[in-house]
Coordinates of C-alpha atoms in Angstrom, one line a residue:
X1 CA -74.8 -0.9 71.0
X2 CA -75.6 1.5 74.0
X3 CA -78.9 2.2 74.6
X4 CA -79.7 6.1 75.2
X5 CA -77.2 7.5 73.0
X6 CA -78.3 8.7 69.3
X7 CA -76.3 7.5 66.4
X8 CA -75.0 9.3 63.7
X9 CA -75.4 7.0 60.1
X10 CA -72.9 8.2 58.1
X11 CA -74.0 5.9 54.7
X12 CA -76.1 8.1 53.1
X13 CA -75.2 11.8 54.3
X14 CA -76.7 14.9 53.5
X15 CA -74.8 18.0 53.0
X16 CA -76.0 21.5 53.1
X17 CA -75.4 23.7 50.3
X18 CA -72.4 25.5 52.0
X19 CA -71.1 22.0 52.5
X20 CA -71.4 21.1 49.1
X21 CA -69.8 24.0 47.6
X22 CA -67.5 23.9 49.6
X23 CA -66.8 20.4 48.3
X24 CA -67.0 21.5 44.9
X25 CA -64.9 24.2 45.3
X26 CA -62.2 22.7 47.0
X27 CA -62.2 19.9 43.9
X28 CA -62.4 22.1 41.4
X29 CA -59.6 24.4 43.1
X30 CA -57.3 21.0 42.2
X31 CA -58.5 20.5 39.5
X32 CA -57.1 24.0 38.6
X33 CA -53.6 23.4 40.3
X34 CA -53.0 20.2 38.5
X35 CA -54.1 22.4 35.3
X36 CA -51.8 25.2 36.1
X37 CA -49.4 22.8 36.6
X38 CA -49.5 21.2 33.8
X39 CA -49.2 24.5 31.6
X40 CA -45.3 24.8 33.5
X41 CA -46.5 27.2 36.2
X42 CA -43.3 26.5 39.3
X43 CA -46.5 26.3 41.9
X44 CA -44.0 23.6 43.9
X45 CA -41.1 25.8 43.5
X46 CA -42.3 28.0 46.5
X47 CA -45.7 27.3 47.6
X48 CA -45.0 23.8 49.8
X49 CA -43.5 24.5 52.9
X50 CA -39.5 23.4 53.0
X51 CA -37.5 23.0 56.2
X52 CA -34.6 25.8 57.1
X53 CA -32.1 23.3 55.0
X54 CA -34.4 23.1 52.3
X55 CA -36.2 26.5 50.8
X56 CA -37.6 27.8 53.3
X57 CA -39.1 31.3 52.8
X58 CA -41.6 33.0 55.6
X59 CA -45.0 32.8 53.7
X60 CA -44.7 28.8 52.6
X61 CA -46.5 28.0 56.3
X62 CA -49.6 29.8 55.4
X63 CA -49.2 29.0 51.1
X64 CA -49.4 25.4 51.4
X65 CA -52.4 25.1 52.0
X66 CA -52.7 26.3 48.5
X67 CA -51.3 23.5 46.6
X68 CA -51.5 19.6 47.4
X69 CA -49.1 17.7 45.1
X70 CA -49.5 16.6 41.4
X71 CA -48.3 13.0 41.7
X72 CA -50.8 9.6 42.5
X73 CA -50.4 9.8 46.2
X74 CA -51.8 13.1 46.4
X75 CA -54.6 12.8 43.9
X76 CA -55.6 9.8 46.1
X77 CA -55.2 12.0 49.4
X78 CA -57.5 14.7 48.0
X79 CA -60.2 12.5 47.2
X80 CA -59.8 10.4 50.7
X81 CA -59.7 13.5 52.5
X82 CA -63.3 14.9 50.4
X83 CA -64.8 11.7 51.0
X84 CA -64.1 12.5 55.2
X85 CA -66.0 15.8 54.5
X86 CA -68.5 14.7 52.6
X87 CA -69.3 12.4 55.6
X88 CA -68.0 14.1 59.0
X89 CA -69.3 18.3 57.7
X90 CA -72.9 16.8 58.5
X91 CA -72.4 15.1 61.4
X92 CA -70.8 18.6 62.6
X93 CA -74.2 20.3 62.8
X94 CA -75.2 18.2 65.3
X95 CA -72.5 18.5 67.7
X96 CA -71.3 22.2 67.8
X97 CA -72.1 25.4 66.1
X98 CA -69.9 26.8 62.9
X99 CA -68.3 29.4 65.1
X100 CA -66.9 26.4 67.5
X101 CA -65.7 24.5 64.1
X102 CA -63.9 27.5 63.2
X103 CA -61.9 28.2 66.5
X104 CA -61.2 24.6 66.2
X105 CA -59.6 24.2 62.8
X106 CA -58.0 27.6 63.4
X107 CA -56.4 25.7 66.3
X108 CA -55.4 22.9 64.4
X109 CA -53.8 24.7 61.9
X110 CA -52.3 26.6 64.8
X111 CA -50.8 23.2 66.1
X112 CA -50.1 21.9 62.7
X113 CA -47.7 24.7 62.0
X114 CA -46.2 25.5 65.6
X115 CA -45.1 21.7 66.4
X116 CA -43.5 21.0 62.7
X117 CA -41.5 24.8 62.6
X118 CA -40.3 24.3 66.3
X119 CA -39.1 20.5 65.5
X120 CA -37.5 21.8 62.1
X121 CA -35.4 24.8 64.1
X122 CA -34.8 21.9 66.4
X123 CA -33.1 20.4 63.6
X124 CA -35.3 17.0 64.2
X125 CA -37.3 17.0 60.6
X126 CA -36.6 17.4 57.0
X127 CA -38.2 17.3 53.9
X128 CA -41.7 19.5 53.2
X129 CA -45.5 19.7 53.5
X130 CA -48.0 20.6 51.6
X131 CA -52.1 20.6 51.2
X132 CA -55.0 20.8 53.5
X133 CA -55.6 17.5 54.1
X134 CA -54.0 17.2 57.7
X135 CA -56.8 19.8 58.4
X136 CA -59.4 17.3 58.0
X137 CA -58.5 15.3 60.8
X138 CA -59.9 18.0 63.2
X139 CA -63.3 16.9 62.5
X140 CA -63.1 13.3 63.7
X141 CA -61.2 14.7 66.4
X142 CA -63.7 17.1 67.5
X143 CA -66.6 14.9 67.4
X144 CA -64.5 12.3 69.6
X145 CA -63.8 15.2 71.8
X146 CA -67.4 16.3 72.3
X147 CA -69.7 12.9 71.9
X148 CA -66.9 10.1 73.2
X149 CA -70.1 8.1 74.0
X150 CA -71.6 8.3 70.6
X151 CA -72.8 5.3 68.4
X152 CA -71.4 6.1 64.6
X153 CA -72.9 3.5 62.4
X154 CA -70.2 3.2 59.2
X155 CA -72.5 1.1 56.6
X156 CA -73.5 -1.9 58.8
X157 CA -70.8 -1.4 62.1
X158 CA -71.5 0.8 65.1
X159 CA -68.4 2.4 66.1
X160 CA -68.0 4.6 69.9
X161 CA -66.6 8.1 68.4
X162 CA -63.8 8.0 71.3
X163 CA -62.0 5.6 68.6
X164 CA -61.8 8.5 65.7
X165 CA -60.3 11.0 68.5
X166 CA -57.5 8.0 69.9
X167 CA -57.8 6.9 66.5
X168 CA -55.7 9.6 65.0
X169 CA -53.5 10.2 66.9
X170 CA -52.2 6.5 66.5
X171 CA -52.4 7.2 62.6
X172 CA -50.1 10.3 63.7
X173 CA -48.0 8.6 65.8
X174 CA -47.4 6.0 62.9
X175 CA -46.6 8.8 60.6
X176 CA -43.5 9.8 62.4
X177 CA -42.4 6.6 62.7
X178 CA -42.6 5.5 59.3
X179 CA -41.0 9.3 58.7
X180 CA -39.8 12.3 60.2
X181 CA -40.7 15.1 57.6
X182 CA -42.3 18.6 58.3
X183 CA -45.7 16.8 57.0
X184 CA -45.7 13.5 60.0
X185 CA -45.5 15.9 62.4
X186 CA -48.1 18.2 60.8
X187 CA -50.8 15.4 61.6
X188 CA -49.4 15.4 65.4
X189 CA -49.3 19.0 65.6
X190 CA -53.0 19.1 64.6
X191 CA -54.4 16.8 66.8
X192 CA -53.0 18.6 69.6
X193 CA -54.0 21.8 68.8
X194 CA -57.5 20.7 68.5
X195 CA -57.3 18.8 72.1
X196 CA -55.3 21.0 73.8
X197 CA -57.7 24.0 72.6
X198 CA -60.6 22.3 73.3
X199 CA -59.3 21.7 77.4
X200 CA -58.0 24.8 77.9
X201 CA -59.9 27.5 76.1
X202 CA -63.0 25.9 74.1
X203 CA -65.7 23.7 75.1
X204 CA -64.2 21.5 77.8
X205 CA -63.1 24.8 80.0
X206 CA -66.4 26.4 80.3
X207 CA -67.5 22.7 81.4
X208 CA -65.6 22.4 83.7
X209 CA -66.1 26.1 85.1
X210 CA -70.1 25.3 85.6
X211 CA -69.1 21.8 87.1
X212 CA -67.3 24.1 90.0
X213 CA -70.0 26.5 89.7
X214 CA -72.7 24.1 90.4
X215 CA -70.2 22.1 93.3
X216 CA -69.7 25.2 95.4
X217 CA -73.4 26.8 94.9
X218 CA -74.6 22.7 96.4
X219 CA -71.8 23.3 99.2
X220 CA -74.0 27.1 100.0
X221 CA -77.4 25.3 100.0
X222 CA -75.7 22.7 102.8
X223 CA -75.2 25.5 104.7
X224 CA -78.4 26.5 105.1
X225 CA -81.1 24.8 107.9
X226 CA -84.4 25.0 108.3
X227 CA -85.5 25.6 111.9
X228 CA -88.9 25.3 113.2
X229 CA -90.4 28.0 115.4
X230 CA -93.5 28.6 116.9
X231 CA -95.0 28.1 120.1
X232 CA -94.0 26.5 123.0
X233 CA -95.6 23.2 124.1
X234 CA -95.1 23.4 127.3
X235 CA -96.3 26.9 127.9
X236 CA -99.4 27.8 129.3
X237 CA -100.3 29.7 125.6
X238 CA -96.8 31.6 125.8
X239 CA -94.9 31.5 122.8
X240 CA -91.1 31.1 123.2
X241 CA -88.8 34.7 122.8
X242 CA -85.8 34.6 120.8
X243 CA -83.6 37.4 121.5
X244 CA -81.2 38.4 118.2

């Protein structure tokens, strides 16, 4: 364990209220779906995303976010990817502000939509996508992004953050090779977005601006010297002229 850095113990988290309703909301919001569902509303019939073979229509990139899949696998995803919320939305606070989180799951979502839609007119996926959960995965990447160096004690085991951020994009690399649907490349396409955003227009740019700021104003105070004047020594009470 490194000595210096502060740790972030993730057993027994406490979220604000926003947090928490927003926890709330986004369970009870599937709660509602599966309900809906249920009751023989088509909400799969054209909210998921579908490739250009499939049924593709122009809103499905932004509505499926909307629905997250009424089967075991996505019941379990939903409650995996709340538990990562309930446990990362703290630890946010500490590491940026919420206009920063914002740009940064904006970019995500960016990146999960651009890399999946360019593959699919590609022709290189198939199948569909749905849910928020890929989303998620821009907090972990974030804080490896912005505290590589940080101690994160999960129960008993200190963990560097710099794994979450390398971490995931293993987990999305194993995705596409286990399959190569709109929804593999989703998790890919977020991870960039967030990394890529954070380099070139967040955070990590305006670092490295005031690390060339503060290289070129050390290279001006080089420049200077400081000369000694006054009178001569060996002058008989003279003082030495300059002429400018």
């Amino acid at each position: 364990m490194s000595r210096g850095n502060p740790q972030v113990q993730y057993a027994i988290p406490t979220p604000e209220p926003w947090q928490r309703n927003l926890l709330i909301a986004l369970f009870g919001a599937y709660v509602v779906e599966l309900v809906l569902h249920n009751l023989g509303i088509p909400l799969y019939r054209f909210l998921p995303w579908y490739n250009w073979s499939g049924n593709f229509e122009i809103w499905q990139p932004l509505t499926r976010y909307l629905v997250q899949g009424a089967d075991r696998g996505a019941v379990v995803q939903v409650l995996l990817s709340l538990f990562v919320l309930y446990f990362f939305l703290p630890a946010m606070d500490t590491i940026t502000d919420h206009a920063t989180l914002l740009r940064s799951i904006l970019a995500g979502a960016i990146g999960g939509t651009l890399v999946p839609f360019v593959l699919d007119l590609a022709g290189v996926v198939s199948g569909g996508v749905m849910g928020w959960s890929a989303l998620v995965m821009v907090l972990p990447v974030l804080f490896g992004i912005a505290r590589p160096d940080q101690d994160i004690l999960l129960l008993v085991f200190p963990i560097k953050a710099r794994w979450f951020l390398w971490g995931s994009l293993v987990i999305a690399l194993l995705f596409i090779l286990v399959d190569r649907s709109l929804g593999s490349f989703e998790h890919l396409g977020v991870w960039l977005g967030v990394f890529g955003w954070w380099h070139t227009l967040g955070p990590g740019r305006r670092r490295r601006d005031l690390r060339r700021q503060a290289s070129g104003i050390e290279r001006e105070l080089k420049r200077f010297q400081v000369l000694d004047g006054g009178r001569s020594q060996g002058g008989q009470g003279g003082s030495d002229d300059w002429i400018h």
